[in-house]
Amino acid sequence: MVTDAQQACFEAGIKFGSLYHQFAGTPVSPSSTRSLETAMAEAIENQPHCESVTVTIHDDRVADAIDHENGYTELTGSLMDVEMAIRYADVAVSTRMRMVDGYPLMELVDVDER
Amino acid sequence: MVTDAQQACFEAGIKFGSLYHQFAGTPVSPSSTRSLETAMAEAIENQPHCESVTVTIHDDRVADAIDHENGYTELTGSLMDVEMAIRYADVAVSTRMRMVDGYPLMELVDVDER
Amino acid sequence: MVTDAQQACFEAGIKFGSLYHQFAGTPVSPSSTRSLETAMAEAIENQPHCESVTVTIHDDRVADAIDHENGYTELTGSLMDVEMAIRYADVAVSTRMRMVDGYPLMELVDVDER
Amino acid sequence: MVTDAQQACFEAGIKFGSLYHQFAGTPVSPSSTRSLETAMAEAIENQPHCESVTVTIHDDRVADAIDHENGYTELTGSLMDVEMAIRYADVAVSTRMRMVDGYPLMELVDVDER
């Protein structure tokens, strides 16, 4: 047996793994952060049960990560925060990704069975 | 509040999204299916709470999908089945991906709270 | 010995392979085509020697490719055309990708050694 | 007009961009380097005009890059060397990728018009 809340959490995880591994490695510079944020959010919002995605790529971290003359770096978890809202049946799940101890931690913030 | 079972299901979803979006699009032919299966399984098994991953890329489907002279196609969900075992705390989760109605459905098969 | 024109063509190829394999598999629907086009172009324009990138994702092809209830498909070469302008030293290279006989063909259109 | 040598260099670039952006971000640990090397090489060898690909992922660099408790890192150019042999018509192209000044430089080593 799988509960609606468990299924909702599974769906939330799928979206996080998808977002991260689809876009990690994308060339990024401070001039392309906004378009990448928007595309990432709109791409993942296409997936089922995904209500909203907010991606924040930190321009200052991108600038700091550019350590060679070419003027860009590759997107990695350390450069961004992500928040997502998932709904499955009557369950609303809030999730986020942020850096914790040098690791881009994906977290369940709240599971609300209404 | 998030239960261990919900967290286990979230972790299971992350692995599925990761596997799919990291490797979708990889050039594949019947001569490279075995190495790709192994690499996909070993890559995702590195992730936390992932006990085992089995990837089966169907040679006959790969051969059928090669529709141009170049002799290869790109990996997509329709060419493979995946099974994963996840453990978080005392919860064991079994998951699989398989084609259902033309869509590569990722499913929670069992959530076992021991 | 490697000529500037050969180096320019190598650089052009890198950009095409990068664009294709970074973004293939991205969830896409008619409502997210514009943001994905922009992000793809701006991401690859970050790479060295890349002067401009134009990505056209065809909404009608995306709509036709949505063959299940979930309302989205995955980006693949058959859904888009790409044009790029590369400059290396005094050499300008024009390239494009478009569907030819069912295969997304990446082509050198012109190599101009000024 | 495009010469065979220019076309060969374009093909070489495509393979490098493909390899890098398909596999960058893959979870990797010292226990999964061999399978990933093999899968990367065999995948790209499927592409047209690609005679051979050798990928060397350095176990010591992977171990050094694991900076958190989870025991794995993500594949990036700094962890590997790549060599490729491309043939187009009568032109043989040798290429490699290696770290130069902190940047994973993709290089044309030789273009041999026989």
Coordinates of C-alpha atoms in Angstrom, one line a residue:
Chain A
M1 CA 0.0 0.0 0.0
V2 CA 1.2 3.5 -0.9
T3 CA -0.5 6.5 0.7
D4 CA -1.3 9.7 -1.1
A5 CA 1.2 11.5 1.0
Q6 CA 3.9 9.0 0.1
Q7 CA 3.1 9.3 -3.6
A8 CA 3.2 13.1 -3.3
C9 CA 6.7 12.9 -1.8
F10 CA 7.8 10.5 -4.5
E11 CA 6.6 13.0 -7.2
A12 CA 8.4 15.8 -5.4
G13 CA 11.6 13.9 -5.5
I14 CA 11.3 13.1 -9.2
K15 CA 11.0 16.8 -10.0
F16 CA 14.1 17.6 -8.0
G17 CA 16.2 14.9 -9.5
S18 CA 15.0 15.9 -13.0
L19 CA 15.7 19.6 -12.5
Y20 CA 19.2 19.0 -11.1
H21 CA 20.4 16.5 -13.6
Q22 CA 18.9 18.0 -16.7
F23 CA 20.5 21.4 -16.1
A24 CA 23.7 20.8 -14.1
G25 CA 26.6 21.5 -16.4
T26 CA 24.8 24.3 -18.4
P27 CA 27.2 27.1 -19.3
V28 CA 26.2 30.1 -17.2
S29 CA 27.4 33.7 -16.6
P30 CA 25.9 36.7 -14.8
S31 CA 24.4 37.7 -18.2
S32 CA 22.4 34.5 -18.6
T33 CA 21.2 33.7 -15.2
R34 CA 17.7 35.1 -15.6
S35 CA 16.9 33.2 -18.8
L36 CA 18.2 30.0 -17.3
E37 CA 16.1 30.4 -14.1
T38 CA 13.0 30.9 -16.1
A39 CA 13.6 28.0 -18.5
M40 CA 14.3 25.6 -15.6
A41 CA 11.2 26.6 -13.7
E42 CA 8.9 26.4 -16.8
A43 CA 10.4 23.1 -17.9
I44 CA 9.8 21.3 -14.6
E45 CA 6.4 22.9 -14.2
N46 CA 5.4 20.9 -17.2
Q47 CA 5.7 17.7 -15.2
P48 CA 2.6 16.2 -13.6
H49 CA 1.6 17.3 -10.1
C50 CA 4.0 20.2 -10.2
E51 CA 2.3 23.4 -9.2
S52 CA 5.2 25.8 -9.1
V53 CA 8.9 26.0 -9.3
T54 CA 11.1 28.9 -8.3
V55 CA 14.8 28.9 -9.2
T56 CA 17.2 31.5 -7.9
I57 CA 20.7 31.5 -9.4
H58 CA 22.9 33.8 -7.4
D59 CA 24.8 36.1 -9.7
D60 CA 27.5 36.8 -7.1
R61 CA 28.2 33.1 -6.7
V62 CA 28.3 32.7 -10.5
A63 CA 30.8 35.6 -10.7
D64 CA 32.9 34.0 -8.0
A65 CA 32.9 30.6 -9.7
I66 CA 34.3 32.0 -12.9
D67 CA 37.9 31.1 -12.4
H68 CA 39.3 31.2 -15.9
E69 CA 39.5 33.7 -18.7
N70 CA 36.6 32.3 -20.6
G71 CA 34.0 34.2 -18.6
Y72 CA 31.6 31.5 -17.7
T73 CA 31.2 28.6 -15.4
E74 CA 28.9 25.5 -15.3
L75 CA 25.7 25.3 -13.4
T76 CA 26.0 23.3 -10.2
G77 CA 23.9 23.1 -7.0
S78 CA 26.2 25.5 -5.1
L79 CA 25.1 28.3 -7.3
M80 CA 21.3 28.2 -6.8
D81 CA 18.4 27.7 -4.5
V82 CA 15.2 26.0 -5.6
E83 CA 11.7 25.9 -4.1
M84 CA 8.9 23.7 -5.4
A85 CA 5.2 23.1 -4.6
I86 CA 3.8 19.7 -5.5
R87 CA 0.2 18.6 -5.2
Y88 CA -1.0 15.0 -5.4
A89 CA -4.7 14.3 -4.6
D90 CA -5.3 16.2 -1.4
V91 CA -1.7 16.4 -0.4
A92 CA 0.4 19.5 -0.8
V93 CA 4.2 19.2 -0.5
S94 CA 6.7 22.0 -0.1
T95 CA 10.3 21.3 -1.0
R96 CA 13.5 23.2 -1.4
M97 CA 17.2 22.8 -2.3
R98 CA 19.9 24.9 -0.7
M99 CA 23.5 24.5 0.3
V100 CA 24.1 22.8 3.7
D101 CA 27.6 22.0 4.7
G102 CA 28.8 22.2 1.1
Y103 CA 26.2 19.8 -0.3
P104 CA 23.1 20.9 -2.3
L105 CA 20.6 19.4 0.1
M106 CA 17.1 18.6 -1.3
E107 CA 14.6 18.8 1.5
L108 CA 10.9 18.1 2.2
V109 CA 9.8 21.2 4.1
D110 CA 6.2 20.4 4.6
V111 CA 3.7 17.6 3.8
D112 CA 0.2 18.9 4.2
E113 CA -2.7 16.3 4.0
R114 CA -5.7 18.5 3.9
Chain B
M1 CA 6.2 17.0 10.2
V2 CA 7.7 14.5 7.7
T3 CA 7.6 10.8 8.4
D4 CA 10.4 8.4 7.6
A5 CA 8.3 6.7 5.0
Q6 CA 7.6 10.1 3.3
Q7 CA 11.3 10.9 3.3
A8 CA 12.1 7.5 1.9
C9 CA 9.6 8.1 -1.0
F10 CA 11.1 11.5 -1.6
E11 CA 14.6 10.0 -1.8
A12 CA 13.3 7.3 -4.2
G13 CA 11.9 10.0 -6.5
I14 CA 15.1 11.9 -6.5
K15 CA 17.0 8.9 -7.8
F16 CA 14.5 8.3 -10.6
G17 CA 14.5 11.9 -11.8
S18 CA 18.3 11.9 -11.6
L19 CA 18.7 8.7 -13.6
Y20 CA 16.3 9.7 -16.3
H21 CA 17.5 13.2 -16.9
Q22 CA 21.2 12.5 -16.6
F23 CA 21.2 9.8 -19.2
A24 CA 18.3 10.5 -21.6
G25 CA 19.7 11.5 -24.9
T26 CA 22.8 9.3 -24.6
P27 CA 23.7 7.8 -28.0
V28 CA 23.0 4.1 -27.8
S29 CA 23.1 1.1 -30.2
P30 CA 22.8 -2.7 -29.5
S31 CA 26.6 -2.8 -29.1
S32 CA 26.7 -0.3 -26.2
T33 CA 23.6 -1.3 -24.2
R34 CA 25.4 -3.4 -21.6
S35 CA 28.0 -0.7 -20.7
L36 CA 25.3 2.0 -20.4
E37 CA 23.2 -0.2 -18.2
T38 CA 26.1 -0.8 -15.8
A39 CA 27.2 2.8 -15.7
M40 CA 23.7 4.1 -15.1
A41 CA 23.2 1.6 -12.2
E42 CA 26.6 2.3 -10.6
A43 CA 26.2 6.1 -10.9
I44 CA 22.9 6.2 -9.2
E45 CA 23.9 3.7 -6.5
N46 CA 26.4 6.4 -5.4
Q47 CA 23.5 8.5 -4.2
P48 CA 22.5 8.4 -0.5
H49 CA 20.0 5.8 0.6
C50 CA 20.1 4.0 -2.7
E51 CA 20.6 0.3 -2.1
S52 CA 20.4 -1.1 -5.6
V53 CA 19.6 -0.1 -9.2
T54 CA 18.9 -2.4 -12.1
V55 CA 18.6 -1.0 -15.6
T56 CA 17.5 -3.1 -18.5
I57 CA 17.9 -1.5 -21.9
H58 CA 16.0 -3.7 -24.5
D59 CA 18.2 -4.4 -27.4
D60 CA 15.3 -5.2 -29.7
R61 CA 13.7 -1.8 -28.9
V62 CA 17.0 0.0 -29.5
A63 CA 17.3 -1.8 -32.9
D64 CA 13.7 -0.9 -33.8
A65 CA 14.3 2.8 -32.8
I66 CA 17.3 3.2 -35.2
D67 CA 15.5 4.8 -38.1
H68 CA 18.3 6.4 -40.0
E69 CA 21.6 5.3 -41.5
N70 CA 23.8 6.3 -38.7
G71 CA 23.2 3.2 -36.7
Y72 CA 22.3 4.5 -33.3
T73 CA 19.5 6.2 -31.5
E74 CA 19.2 8.3 -28.3
L75 CA 18.3 6.8 -25.0
T76 CA 14.7 7.5 -23.9
G77 CA 12.3 5.9 -21.4
S78 CA 10.6 3.8 -24.0
L79 CA 13.8 1.7 -24.4
M80 CA 14.4 0.6 -20.8
D81 CA 13.0 -0.7 -17.6
V82 CA 14.4 0.3 -14.2
E83 CA 14.0 -1.1 -10.7
M84 CA 15.4 0.5 -7.6
A85 CA 15.6 -0.3 -3.9
I86 CA 15.8 2.6 -1.5
R87 CA 16.3 2.5 2.3
Y88 CA 15.8 5.4 4.7
A89 CA 15.9 4.7 8.4
D90 CA 13.7 1.6 8.8
V91 CA 11.7 2.1 5.6
A92 CA 12.4 0.1 2.5
V93 CA 11.0 1.4 -0.8
S94 CA 10.7 -0.5 -4.0
T95 CA 10.3 1.4 -7.3
R96 CA 10.2 0.7 -11.0
M97 CA 9.9 2.5 -14.3
R98 CA 8.2 0.9 -17.2
M99 CA 6.2 1.9 -20.3
V100 CA 2.5 2.3 -19.6
D101 CA 0.3 3.7 -22.4
G102 CA 3.3 5.1 -24.2
Y103 CA 4.6 7.0 -21.1
P104 CA 7.6 5.9 -19.0
L105 CA 5.8 5.6 -15.7
M106 CA 7.8 5.8 -12.5
E107 CA 6.0 3.9 -9.8
L108 CA 6.2 3.3 -6.1
V109 CA 5.8 -0.5 -5.9
D110 CA 6.0 -1.0 -2.2
V111 CA 6.7 1.1 1.0
D112 CA 7.7 -1.2 3.8
E113 CA 8.0 0.3 7.3
R114 CA 9.7 -2.5 9.3
Chain C
M1 CA 49.5 21.8 -38.0
V2 CA 46.0 23.1 -37.5
T3 CA 44.8 26.0 -39.5
D4 CA 42.6 28.8 -38.1
A5 CA 39.7 27.6 -40.3
Q6 CA 40.0 24.1 -39.0
Q7 CA 40.1 25.4 -35.4
A8 CA 37.0 27.5 -36.1
C9 CA 35.2 24.4 -37.4
F10 CA 36.2 22.4 -34.3
E11 CA 34.8 25.2 -32.1
A12 CA 31.6 25.2 -34.0
G13 CA 31.2 21.5 -33.5
I14 CA 31.8 21.8 -29.8
K15 CA 28.9 24.3 -29.5
F16 CA 26.5 22.1 -31.4
G17 CA 27.3 19.0 -29.4
S18 CA 27.0 21.0 -26.2
L19 CA 23.7 22.5 -27.0
Y20 CA 22.2 19.2 -28.1
H21 CA 23.3 17.0 -25.3
Q22 CA 22.8 19.6 -22.5
F23 CA 19.2 20.2 -23.4
A24 CA 17.9 17.1 -25.0
G25 CA 15.4 15.5 -22.7
T26 CA 14.1 18.7 -21.2
P27 CA 10.4 18.6 -20.5
V28 CA 8.7 21.0 -23.0
S29 CA 5.2 22.1 -23.9
P30 CA 3.9 24.9 -26.2
S31 CA 3.8 27.1 -23.1
S32 CA 7.5 26.7 -22.3
T33 CA 9.1 26.9 -25.8
R34 CA 10.0 30.6 -25.7
S35 CA 11.9 30.4 -22.4
L36 CA 13.7 27.3 -23.4
E37 CA 14.8 28.8 -26.7
T38 CA 16.2 31.9 -24.9
A39 CA 18.0 29.9 -22.2
M40 CA 19.6 27.6 -24.7
A41 CA 20.8 30.4 -26.9
E42 CA 22.2 32.5 -24.0
A43 CA 23.8 29.5 -22.4
I44 CA 25.8 28.5 -25.5
E45 CA 26.7 32.1 -26.3
N46 CA 28.7 32.0 -23.1
Q47 CA 31.1 29.6 -24.7
P48 CA 34.3 31.0 -26.3
H49 CA 34.3 32.0 -29.9
C50 CA 30.5 31.9 -30.1
E51 CA 29.0 35.0 -31.6
S52 CA 25.4 34.2 -31.8
V53 CA 22.9 31.3 -31.4
T54 CA 19.3 31.2 -32.6
V55 CA 17.1 28.3 -31.4
T56 CA 13.6 27.8 -32.9
I57 CA 11.5 25.3 -31.2
H58 CA 8.4 24.6 -33.4
D59 CA 5.3 24.8 -31.3
D60 CA 3.3 22.7 -33.8
R61 CA 5.8 19.9 -33.6
V62 CA 5.9 20.1 -29.8
A63 CA 2.1 19.8 -29.8
D64 CA 2.1 16.9 -32.2
A65 CA 4.7 15.1 -30.1
I66 CA 2.6 15.2 -27.0
D67 CA 1.2 11.7 -27.2
H68 CA 0.1 11.1 -23.7
E69 CA -2.2 12.7 -21.2
N70 CA 0.5 14.5 -19.3
G71 CA 0.7 17.4 -21.6
Y72 CA 4.4 17.7 -22.4
T73 CA 7.1 15.9 -24.3
E74 CA 10.9 15.9 -24.1
L75 CA 13.1 18.1 -26.3
T76 CA 14.7 16.3 -29.2
G77 CA 16.3 17.4 -32.4
S78 CA 13.2 16.8 -34.4
L79 CA 11.4 19.7 -32.6
M80 CA 13.9 22.5 -33.3
D81 CA 16.1 24.3 -35.8
V82 CA 19.4 25.9 -34.6
E83 CA 21.7 28.5 -36.3
M84 CA 25.0 29.6 -34.9
A85 CA 27.8 32.0 -35.9
I86 CA 31.3 31.2 -34.7
R87 CA 34.4 33.4 -35.0
Y88 CA 37.9 32.2 -34.5
A89 CA 40.8 34.6 -35.4
D90 CA 39.8 35.9 -38.8
V91 CA 37.5 33.0 -39.7
A92 CA 33.7 33.2 -39.5
V93 CA 31.8 30.0 -39.5
S94 CA 28.0 29.6 -40.1
T95 CA 26.3 26.4 -39.0
R96 CA 22.8 25.1 -38.6
M97 CA 20.9 22.1 -37.4
R98 CA 17.7 20.9 -39.1
M99 CA 15.9 17.7 -39.8
V100 CA 17.1 15.8 -42.9
D101 CA 15.6 12.4 -43.6
G102 CA 14.5 12.0 -40.0
Y103 CA 17.9 12.9 -38.5
P104 CA 18.8 16.2 -36.9
L105 CA 21.7 17.1 -39.2
M106 CA 24.3 19.5 -37.9
E107 CA 25.9 21.3 -40.9
L108 CA 28.7 23.7 -41.7
V109 CA 27.0 26.2 -44.0
D110 CA 29.9 28.5 -44.6
V111 CA 33.5 28.9 -43.6
D112 CA 34.7 32.4 -44.4
E113 CA 38.4 33.2 -44.1
R114 CA 38.6 36.9 -44.4
Chain D
M1 CA 32.9 25.8 -49.7
V2 CA 33.8 23.5 -46.9
T3 CA 36.9 21.2 -47.1
D4 CA 37.0 17.6 -45.9
A5 CA 39.5 18.7 -43.3
Q6 CA 37.2 21.4 -42.0
Q7 CA 34.3 19.0 -41.9
A8 CA 36.4 16.5 -40.0
C9 CA 37.2 19.1 -37.4
F10 CA 33.5 20.0 -37.1
E11 CA 32.7 16.4 -36.5
A12 CA 35.4 16.2 -33.9
G13 CA 34.0 19.1 -32.1
I14 CA 30.5 17.7 -32.0
K15 CA 31.8 14.6 -30.3
F16 CA 33.6 16.5 -27.6
G17 CA 30.6 18.8 -26.9
S18 CA 28.3 15.7 -26.8
L19 CA 30.5 13.7 -24.5
Y20 CA 31.0 16.6 -22.1
H21 CA 27.5 17.8 -21.8
Q22 CA 25.8 14.4 -21.8
F23 CA 27.8 13.1 -18.9
A24 CA 28.8 16.2 -16.8
G25 CA 27.0 16.0 -13.5
T26 CA 26.9 12.2 -13.3
P27 CA 27.3 11.0 -9.7
V28 CA 30.8 9.3 -9.5
S29 CA 32.9 7.7 -6.9
P30 CA 36.1 5.7 -7.1
S31 CA 34.0 2.5 -7.2
S32 CA 32.1 3.6 -10.4
T33 CA 34.8 5.2 -12.5
R34 CA 35.6 2.2 -14.7
S35 CA 32.0 1.6 -15.7
L36 CA 31.5 5.3 -16.5
E37 CA 34.6 5.5 -18.6
T38 CA 33.5 2.5 -20.7
A39 CA 29.9 3.7 -21.1
M40 CA 31.1 7.2 -22.2
A41 CA 33.5 5.8 -24.7
E42 CA 31.0 3.3 -26.2
A43 CA 28.2 5.9 -26.3
I44 CA 30.2 8.5 -28.3
E45 CA 31.8 5.8 -30.6
N46 CA 28.2 5.3 -31.8
Q47 CA 28.3 8.7 -33.4
P48 CA 29.2 9.0 -37.1
H49 CA 32.9 9.4 -38.1
C50 CA 34.1 8.5 -34.6
E51 CA 36.7 5.8 -34.7
S52 CA 37.7 5.6 -31.1
V53 CA 37.3 7.3 -27.8
T54 CA 39.4 6.8 -24.6
V55 CA 38.1 8.3 -21.3
T56 CA 40.3 8.3 -18.3
I57 CA 38.7 9.3 -15.0
H58 CA 41.3 9.8 -12.4
D59 CA 40.4 8.0 -9.2
D60 CA 42.6 10.2 -7.1
R61 CA 41.0 13.3 -8.3
V62 CA 37.6 11.8 -7.7
A63 CA 38.5 10.9 -4.2
D64 CA 39.9 14.4 -3.6
A65 CA 36.7 16.0 -4.9
I66 CA 34.5 14.2 -2.5
D67 CA 34.1 16.9 0.1
H68 CA 31.0 15.9 1.9
E69 CA 29.9 12.8 3.8
N70 CA 27.8 11.3 1.0
G71 CA 30.8 9.7 -0.6
Y72 CA 30.5 10.8 -4.2
T73 CA 30.9 13.8 -6.4
E74 CA 29.7 14.9 -9.8
L75 CA 31.6 14.3 -13.0
T76 CA 33.3 17.4 -14.4
G77 CA 36.1 18.1 -16.8
S78 CA 38.7 18.5 -14.0
L79 CA 38.4 14.8 -13.2
M80 CA 39.1 13.3 -16.6
D81 CA 41.2 13.2 -19.7
V82 CA 39.7 12.2 -23.1
E83 CA 41.3 11.3 -26.4
M84 CA 39.3 10.8 -29.6
A85 CA 40.1 9.7 -33.2
I86 CA 37.8 11.0 -35.9
R87 CA 37.8 10.1 -39.6
Y88 CA 36.0 12.0 -42.3
A89 CA 36.7 11.0 -45.9
D90 CA 40.5 10.8 -46.1
V91 CA 41.1 13.1 -43.1
A92 CA 42.1 11.7 -39.7
V93 CA 41.8 14.0 -36.7
S94 CA 43.3 13.5 -33.3
T95 CA 41.8 15.4 -30.4
R96 CA 42.1 15.5 -26.6
M97 CA 40.7 17.1 -23.5
R98 CA 42.9 17.9 -20.5
M99 CA 43.1 20.4 -17.8
V100 CA 45.1 23.6 -18.8
D101 CA 45.1 26.5 -16.3
G102 CA 42.1 25.2 -14.5
Y103 CA 40.0 24.9 -17.6
P104 CA 39.1 21.6 -19.4
L105 CA 40.6 22.5 -22.7
M106 CA 39.4 20.6 -25.8
E107 CA 42.2 20.6 -28.4
L108 CA 42.8 19.5 -32.0
V109 CA 46.1 17.6 -31.7
D110 CA 46.5 16.7 -35.4
V111 CA 44.7 17.0 -38.7
D112 CA 46.1 14.5 -41.2
E113 CA 44.9 14.8 -44.8
R114 CA 46.2 11.6 -46.3

